[in-house]
Short mmCIF file of C-alpha atoms in Angstrom, two decimals:
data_model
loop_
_atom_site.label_atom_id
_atom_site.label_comp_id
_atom_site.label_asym_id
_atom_site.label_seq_id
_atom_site.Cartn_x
_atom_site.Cartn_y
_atom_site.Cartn_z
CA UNK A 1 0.00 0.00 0.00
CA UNK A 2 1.31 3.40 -1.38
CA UNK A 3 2.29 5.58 2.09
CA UNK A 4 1.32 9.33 1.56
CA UNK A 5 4.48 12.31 1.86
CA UNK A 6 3.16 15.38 4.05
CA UNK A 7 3.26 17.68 0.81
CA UNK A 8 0.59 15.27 -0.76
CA UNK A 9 -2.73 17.08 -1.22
CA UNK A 10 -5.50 15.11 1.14
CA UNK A 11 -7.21 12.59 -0.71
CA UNK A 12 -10.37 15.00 -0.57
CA UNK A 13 -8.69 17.34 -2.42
CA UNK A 14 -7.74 15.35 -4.85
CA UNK A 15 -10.90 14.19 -5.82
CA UNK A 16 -12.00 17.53 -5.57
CA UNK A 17 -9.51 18.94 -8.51
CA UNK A 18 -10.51 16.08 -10.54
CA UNK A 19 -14.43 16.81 -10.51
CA UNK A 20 -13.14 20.31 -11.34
CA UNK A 21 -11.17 18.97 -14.28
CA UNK A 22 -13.55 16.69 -15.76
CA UNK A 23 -16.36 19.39 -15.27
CA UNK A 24 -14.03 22.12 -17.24
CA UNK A 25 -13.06 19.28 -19.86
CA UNK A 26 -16.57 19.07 -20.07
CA UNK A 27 -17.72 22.78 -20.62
CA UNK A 28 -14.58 22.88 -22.73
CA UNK A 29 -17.04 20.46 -25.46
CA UNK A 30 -19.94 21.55 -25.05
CA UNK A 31 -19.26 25.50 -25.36
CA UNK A 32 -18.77 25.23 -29.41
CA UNK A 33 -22.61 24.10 -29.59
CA UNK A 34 -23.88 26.55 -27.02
CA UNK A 35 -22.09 29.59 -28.63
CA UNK A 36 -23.65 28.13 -32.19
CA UNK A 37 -26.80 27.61 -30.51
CA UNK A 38 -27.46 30.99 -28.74
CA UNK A 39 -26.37 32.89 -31.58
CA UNK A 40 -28.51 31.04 -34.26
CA UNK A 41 -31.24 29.74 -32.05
CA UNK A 42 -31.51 31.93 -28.55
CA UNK A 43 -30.90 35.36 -30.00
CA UNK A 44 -32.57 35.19 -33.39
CA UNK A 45 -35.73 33.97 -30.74
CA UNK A 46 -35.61 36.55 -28.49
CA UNK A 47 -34.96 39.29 -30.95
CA UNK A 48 -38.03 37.84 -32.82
CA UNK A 49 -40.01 38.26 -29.40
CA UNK A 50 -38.79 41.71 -28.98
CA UNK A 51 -40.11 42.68 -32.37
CA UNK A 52 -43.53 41.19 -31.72
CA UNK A 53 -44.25 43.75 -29.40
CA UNK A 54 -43.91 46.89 -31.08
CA UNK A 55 -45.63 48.42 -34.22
CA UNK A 56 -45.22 48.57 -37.47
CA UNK A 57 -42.94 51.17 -38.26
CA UNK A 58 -42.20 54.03 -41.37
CA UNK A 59 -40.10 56.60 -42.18
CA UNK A 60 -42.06 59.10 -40.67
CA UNK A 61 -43.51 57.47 -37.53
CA UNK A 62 -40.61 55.31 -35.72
CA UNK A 63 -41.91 51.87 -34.48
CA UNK A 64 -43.69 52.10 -30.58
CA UNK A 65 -44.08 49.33 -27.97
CA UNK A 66 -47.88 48.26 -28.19
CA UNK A 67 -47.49 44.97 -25.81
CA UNK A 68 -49.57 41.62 -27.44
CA UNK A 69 -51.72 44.25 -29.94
CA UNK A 70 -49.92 42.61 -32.70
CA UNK A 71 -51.41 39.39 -31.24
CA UNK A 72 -54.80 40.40 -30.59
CA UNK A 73 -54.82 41.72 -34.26
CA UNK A 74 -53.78 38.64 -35.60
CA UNK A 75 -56.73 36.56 -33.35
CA UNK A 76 -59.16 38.75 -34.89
CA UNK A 77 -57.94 38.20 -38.76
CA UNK A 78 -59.93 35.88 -40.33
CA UNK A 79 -57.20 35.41 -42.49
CA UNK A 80 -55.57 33.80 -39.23
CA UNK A 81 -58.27 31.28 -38.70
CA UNK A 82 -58.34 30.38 -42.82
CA UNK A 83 -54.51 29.69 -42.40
CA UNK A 84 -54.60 27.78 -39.10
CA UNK A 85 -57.28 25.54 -40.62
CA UNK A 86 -55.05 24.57 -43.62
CA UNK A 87 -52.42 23.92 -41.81
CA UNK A 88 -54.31 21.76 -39.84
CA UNK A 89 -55.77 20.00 -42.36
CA UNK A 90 -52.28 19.82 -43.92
CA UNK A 91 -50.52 18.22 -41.01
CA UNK A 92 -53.14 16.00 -39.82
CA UNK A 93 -53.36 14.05 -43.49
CA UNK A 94 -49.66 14.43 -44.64
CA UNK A 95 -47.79 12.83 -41.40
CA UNK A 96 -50.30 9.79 -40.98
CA UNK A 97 -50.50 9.76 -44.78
CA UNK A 98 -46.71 9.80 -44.94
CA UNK A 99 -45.48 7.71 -42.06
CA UNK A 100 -48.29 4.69 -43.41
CA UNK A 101 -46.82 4.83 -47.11
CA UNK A 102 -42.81 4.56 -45.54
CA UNK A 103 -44.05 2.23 -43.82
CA UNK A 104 -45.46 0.27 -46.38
CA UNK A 105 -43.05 0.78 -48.98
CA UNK A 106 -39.96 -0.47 -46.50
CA UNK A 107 -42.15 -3.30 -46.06
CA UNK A 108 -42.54 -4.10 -49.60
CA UNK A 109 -38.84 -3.11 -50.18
CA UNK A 110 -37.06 -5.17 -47.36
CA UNK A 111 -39.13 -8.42 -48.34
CA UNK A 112 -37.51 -10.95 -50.63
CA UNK A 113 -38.94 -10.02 -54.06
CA UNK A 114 -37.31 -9.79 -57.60
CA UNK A 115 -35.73 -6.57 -58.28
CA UNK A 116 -35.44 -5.14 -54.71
CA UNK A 117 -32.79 -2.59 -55.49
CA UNK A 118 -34.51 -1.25 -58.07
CA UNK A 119 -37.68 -1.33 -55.98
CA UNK A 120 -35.53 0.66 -53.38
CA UNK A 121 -34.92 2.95 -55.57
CA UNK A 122 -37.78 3.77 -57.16
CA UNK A 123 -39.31 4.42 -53.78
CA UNK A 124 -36.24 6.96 -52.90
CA UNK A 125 -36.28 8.75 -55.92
CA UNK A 126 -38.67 11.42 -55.35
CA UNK A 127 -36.31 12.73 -51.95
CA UNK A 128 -33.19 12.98 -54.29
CA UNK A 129 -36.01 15.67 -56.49
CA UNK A 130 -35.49 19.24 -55.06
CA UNK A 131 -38.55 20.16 -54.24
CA UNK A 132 -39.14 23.17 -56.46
CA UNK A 133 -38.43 20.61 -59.51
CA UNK A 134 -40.49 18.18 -58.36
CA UNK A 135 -43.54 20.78 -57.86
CA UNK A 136 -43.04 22.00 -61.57
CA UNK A 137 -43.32 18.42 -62.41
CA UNK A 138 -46.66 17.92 -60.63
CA UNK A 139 -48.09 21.25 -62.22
CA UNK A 140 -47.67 19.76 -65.33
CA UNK A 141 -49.73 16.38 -64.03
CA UNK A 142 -52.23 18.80 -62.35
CA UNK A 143 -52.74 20.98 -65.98
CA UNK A 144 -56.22 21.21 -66.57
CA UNK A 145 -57.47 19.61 -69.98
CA UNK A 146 -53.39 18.61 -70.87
CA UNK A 147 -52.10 16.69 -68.15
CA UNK A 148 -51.24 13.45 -67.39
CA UNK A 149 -54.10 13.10 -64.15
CA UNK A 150 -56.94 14.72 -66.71
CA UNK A 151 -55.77 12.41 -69.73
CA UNK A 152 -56.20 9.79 -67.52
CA UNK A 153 -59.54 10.33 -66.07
CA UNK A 154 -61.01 11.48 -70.00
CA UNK A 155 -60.05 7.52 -70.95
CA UNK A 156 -63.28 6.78 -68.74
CA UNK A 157 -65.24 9.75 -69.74
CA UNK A 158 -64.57 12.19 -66.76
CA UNK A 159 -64.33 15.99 -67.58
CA UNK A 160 -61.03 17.75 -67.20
CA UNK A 161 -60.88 19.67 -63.10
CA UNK A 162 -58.88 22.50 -62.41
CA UNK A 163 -56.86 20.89 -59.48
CA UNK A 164 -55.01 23.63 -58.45
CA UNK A 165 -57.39 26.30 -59.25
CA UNK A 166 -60.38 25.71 -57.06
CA UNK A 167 -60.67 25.81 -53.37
CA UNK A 168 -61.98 22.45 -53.06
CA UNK A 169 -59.60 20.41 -54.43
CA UNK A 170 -56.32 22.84 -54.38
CA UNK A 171 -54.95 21.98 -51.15
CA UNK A 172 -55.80 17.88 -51.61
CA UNK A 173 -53.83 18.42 -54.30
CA UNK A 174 -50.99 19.91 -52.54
CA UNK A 175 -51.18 17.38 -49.92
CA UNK A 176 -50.52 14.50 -52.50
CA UNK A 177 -47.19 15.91 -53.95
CA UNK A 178 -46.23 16.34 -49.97
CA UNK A 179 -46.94 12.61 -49.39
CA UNK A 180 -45.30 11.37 -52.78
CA UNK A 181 -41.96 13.76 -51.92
CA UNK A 182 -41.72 12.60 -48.31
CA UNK A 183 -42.70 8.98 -48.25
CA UNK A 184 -39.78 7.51 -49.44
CA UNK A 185 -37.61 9.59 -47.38
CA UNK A 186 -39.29 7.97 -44.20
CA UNK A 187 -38.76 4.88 -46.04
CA UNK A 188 -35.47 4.87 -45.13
CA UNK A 189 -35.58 5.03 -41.99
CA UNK A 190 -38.28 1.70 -41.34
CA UNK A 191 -35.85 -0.03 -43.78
CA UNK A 192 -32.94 0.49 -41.80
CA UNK A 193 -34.84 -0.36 -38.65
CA UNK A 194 -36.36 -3.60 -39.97
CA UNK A 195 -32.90 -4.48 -41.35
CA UNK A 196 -32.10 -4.60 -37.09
CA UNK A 197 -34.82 -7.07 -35.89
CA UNK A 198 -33.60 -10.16 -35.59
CA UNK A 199 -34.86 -12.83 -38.07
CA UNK A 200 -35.15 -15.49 -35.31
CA UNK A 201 -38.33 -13.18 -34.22
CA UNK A 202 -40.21 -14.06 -37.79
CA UNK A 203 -39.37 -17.90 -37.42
CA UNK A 204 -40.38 -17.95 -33.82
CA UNK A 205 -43.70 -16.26 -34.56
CA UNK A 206 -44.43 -18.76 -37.26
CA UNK A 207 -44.14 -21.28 -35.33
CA UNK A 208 -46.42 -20.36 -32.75
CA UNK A 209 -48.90 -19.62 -35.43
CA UNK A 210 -48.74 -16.27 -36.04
CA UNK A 211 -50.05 -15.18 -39.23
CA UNK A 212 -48.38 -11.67 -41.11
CA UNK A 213 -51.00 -9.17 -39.70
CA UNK A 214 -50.33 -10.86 -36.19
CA UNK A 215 -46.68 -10.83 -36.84
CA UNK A 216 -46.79 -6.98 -37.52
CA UNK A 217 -49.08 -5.42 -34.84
CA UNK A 218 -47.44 -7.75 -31.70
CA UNK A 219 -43.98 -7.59 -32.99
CA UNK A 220 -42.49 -5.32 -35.82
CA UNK A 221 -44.84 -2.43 -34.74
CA UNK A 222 -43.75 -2.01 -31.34
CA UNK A 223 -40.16 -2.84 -32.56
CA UNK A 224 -40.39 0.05 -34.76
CA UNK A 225 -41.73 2.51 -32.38
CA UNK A 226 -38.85 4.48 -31.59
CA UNK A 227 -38.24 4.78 -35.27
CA UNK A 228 -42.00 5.97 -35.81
CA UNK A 229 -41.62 8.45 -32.93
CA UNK A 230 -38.34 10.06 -34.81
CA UNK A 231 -40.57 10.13 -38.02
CA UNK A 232 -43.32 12.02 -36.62
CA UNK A 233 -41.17 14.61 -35.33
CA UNK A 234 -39.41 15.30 -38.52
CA UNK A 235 -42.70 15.15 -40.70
CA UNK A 236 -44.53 17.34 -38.00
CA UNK A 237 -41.29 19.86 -38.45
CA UNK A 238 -41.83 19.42 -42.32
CA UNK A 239 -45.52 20.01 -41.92
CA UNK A 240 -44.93 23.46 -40.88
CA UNK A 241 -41.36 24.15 -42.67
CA UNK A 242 -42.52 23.67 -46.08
CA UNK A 243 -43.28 26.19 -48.32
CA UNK A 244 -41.40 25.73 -51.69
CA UNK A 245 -43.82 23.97 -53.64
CA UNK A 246 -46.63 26.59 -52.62
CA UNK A 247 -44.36 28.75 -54.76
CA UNK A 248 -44.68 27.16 -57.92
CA UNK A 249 -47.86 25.56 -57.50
CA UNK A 250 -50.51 27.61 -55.88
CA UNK A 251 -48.65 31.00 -54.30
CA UNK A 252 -51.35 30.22 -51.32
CA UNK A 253 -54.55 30.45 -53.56
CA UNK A 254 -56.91 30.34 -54.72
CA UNK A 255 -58.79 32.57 -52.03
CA UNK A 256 -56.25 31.62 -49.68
CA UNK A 257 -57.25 27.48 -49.93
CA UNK A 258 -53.64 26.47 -49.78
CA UNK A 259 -52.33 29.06 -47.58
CA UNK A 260 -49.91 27.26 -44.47
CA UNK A 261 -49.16 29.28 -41.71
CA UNK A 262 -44.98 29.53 -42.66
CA UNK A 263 -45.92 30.82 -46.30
CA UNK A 264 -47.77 33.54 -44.37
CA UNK A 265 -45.11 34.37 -41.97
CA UNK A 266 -42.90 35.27 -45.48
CA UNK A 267 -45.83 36.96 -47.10
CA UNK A 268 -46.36 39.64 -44.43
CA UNK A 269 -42.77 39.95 -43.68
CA UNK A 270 -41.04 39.88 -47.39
CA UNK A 271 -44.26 41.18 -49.69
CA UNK A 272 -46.13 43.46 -47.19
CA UNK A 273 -43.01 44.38 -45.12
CA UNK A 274 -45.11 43.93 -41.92
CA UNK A 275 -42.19 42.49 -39.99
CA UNK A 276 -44.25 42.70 -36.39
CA UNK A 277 -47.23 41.11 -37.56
CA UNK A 278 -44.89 38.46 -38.82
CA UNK A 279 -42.34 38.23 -35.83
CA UNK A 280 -45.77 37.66 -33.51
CA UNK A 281 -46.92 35.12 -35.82
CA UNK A 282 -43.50 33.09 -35.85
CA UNK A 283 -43.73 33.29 -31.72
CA UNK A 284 -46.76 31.47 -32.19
CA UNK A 285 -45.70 29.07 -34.19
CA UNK A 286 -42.78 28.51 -31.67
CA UNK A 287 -44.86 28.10 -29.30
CA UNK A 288 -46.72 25.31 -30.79
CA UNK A 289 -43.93 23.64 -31.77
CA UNK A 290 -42.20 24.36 -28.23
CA UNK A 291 -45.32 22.47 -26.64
CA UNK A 292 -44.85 19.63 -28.48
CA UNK A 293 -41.38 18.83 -28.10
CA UNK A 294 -42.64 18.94 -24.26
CA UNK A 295 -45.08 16.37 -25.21
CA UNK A 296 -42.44 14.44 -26.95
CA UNK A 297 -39.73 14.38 -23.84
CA UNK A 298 -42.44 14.36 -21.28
CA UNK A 299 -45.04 11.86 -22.47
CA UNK A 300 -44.23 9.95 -25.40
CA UNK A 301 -40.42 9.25 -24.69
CA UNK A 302 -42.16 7.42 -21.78
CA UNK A 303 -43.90 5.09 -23.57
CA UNK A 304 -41.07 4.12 -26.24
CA UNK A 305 -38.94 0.98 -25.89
CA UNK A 306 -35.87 1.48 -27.16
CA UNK A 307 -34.68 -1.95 -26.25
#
């Protein structure tokens, strides 16, 4: 047994100045990503926050603090409640819609049929699109009287529609180039994931009788769940991120039919140069989505098994 000399530091000490070391070692990697992070994610929030609260200004009248009236005038725009419905509507078909077709597809791709790689990547080609190309593709399916969906439909007698130029059917019709861009992104990730389960799972389920609709909702589901948690999170982000295609395909007509909240947010601050109305509109938005990553941590984490 090692003796200690009198000019030793006491063994408290010691371990003392090695917490102190590890914890500086450790602020030492972490400060890159909290520098990054405040100055692209902290400050650009609370300077948005800041803005909310005073008026629009001009040239002649400097901007004033006016509190939440920015907030209260956006509550009583109907234009407010049009927009929050679409987006809405456009969330709550495009992630089930999306997460159901990756789902299937990985399915279909991951099981033992001829041509799988090319299977695989048919599926994935519509993520390698950007999405401004692959919305001036659709326009040209969605062309009323010339394109391919109305050529289709006159071969059984159906007049041509104006997808994209009615409010009943414009924002369906945004939804489905969503779906067909994002599906076989998620794809990806259930074929990776099903690529982990062990096989001896399948063979052990057969043999106790299991048929394939068994063998899916008591074993891969459940399997996959973390997987399907990380895929809502990034379509839900997607749900509200996207705007490119509304560009080129509908500019957030007709009669504001396919106008999402985020194409809004760059309307009022980029075309009407209302950057208040726009900063309080973002805060709500951040909000939301500030809520729900609560929800994610605090709830549904809970119920995942990663293992």
């Amino acid at each position: 047994m090692p003796f200690l000399r009198a000019s030793d530091p006491a063994p408290d000490a010691l371990a003392r100045r090695q917490r102190q070391l590890l914890a500086l070692y450790g602020w030492m990697l972490v400060t890159p990503a909290l520098v990054l992070l405040s100055l692209f994610a902290v400050w650009p929030t609370l300077a948005t926050f800041w803005g909310s609260l005073f008026s629009r200004g001009t040239a002649r009248r400097p901007a004033v603090f006016n509190g939440i009236e920015n907030y209260a005038d956006l509550i009583a725009d109907p234009t407010f409640w049009t927009v929050l419905g679409n987006t809405l509507i456009y969330a709550g078909v495009t992630i089930p819609a999306s997460i159901l077709l990756a789902l299937a597809m990985a399915l279909w791709a991951d099981a033992k049929i001829p041509l799988r790689s090319f299977v695989r990547g048919a599926y994935f080609t519509p993520t390698i699109l950007p999405m401004v190309a692959a919305a001036n593709l659709w326009l040209f399916f969605y062309t009323p009287g010339l394109g391919v969906i109305d050529t289709l439909t006159g071969l059984v007698g159906l007049p041509p529609v104006n997808w994209l130029g009615q409010p009943q059917t414009a924002l369906g019709a945004v939804i489905v180039v969503t779906v067909w861009k994002e599906a076989g992104f998620f794809m990806i990730f259930y074929l990776a994931a099903l690529q982990t389960i062990p096989p001896d799972l399948k063979e052990a389920a057969r043999v106790e009788g299991a048929g394939r609709l068994t063998y899916l909702r008591r074993v891969l589901l459940p399997l996959l769940m973390p997987t399907t948690a990380f895929i809502f999170i990034n379509a839900l982000i997607n749900s509200v991120k996207l705007i490119d295609h509304l560009f080129i395909l509908t500019k957030g007509g007709p009669n504001n039919a396919t106008k999402l909240v985020l194409y809004w947010i760059w309307e009022m601050a980029f075309s009407y140069f209302d950057r208040p109305h726009a900063a309080a509109l973002t805060v709500m938005v951040l909000a939301v989505l500030g809520a729900v990553a609560v929800f994610q941590f605090a709830v549904l984490d809970k119920r995942i098994h990663y293992r």
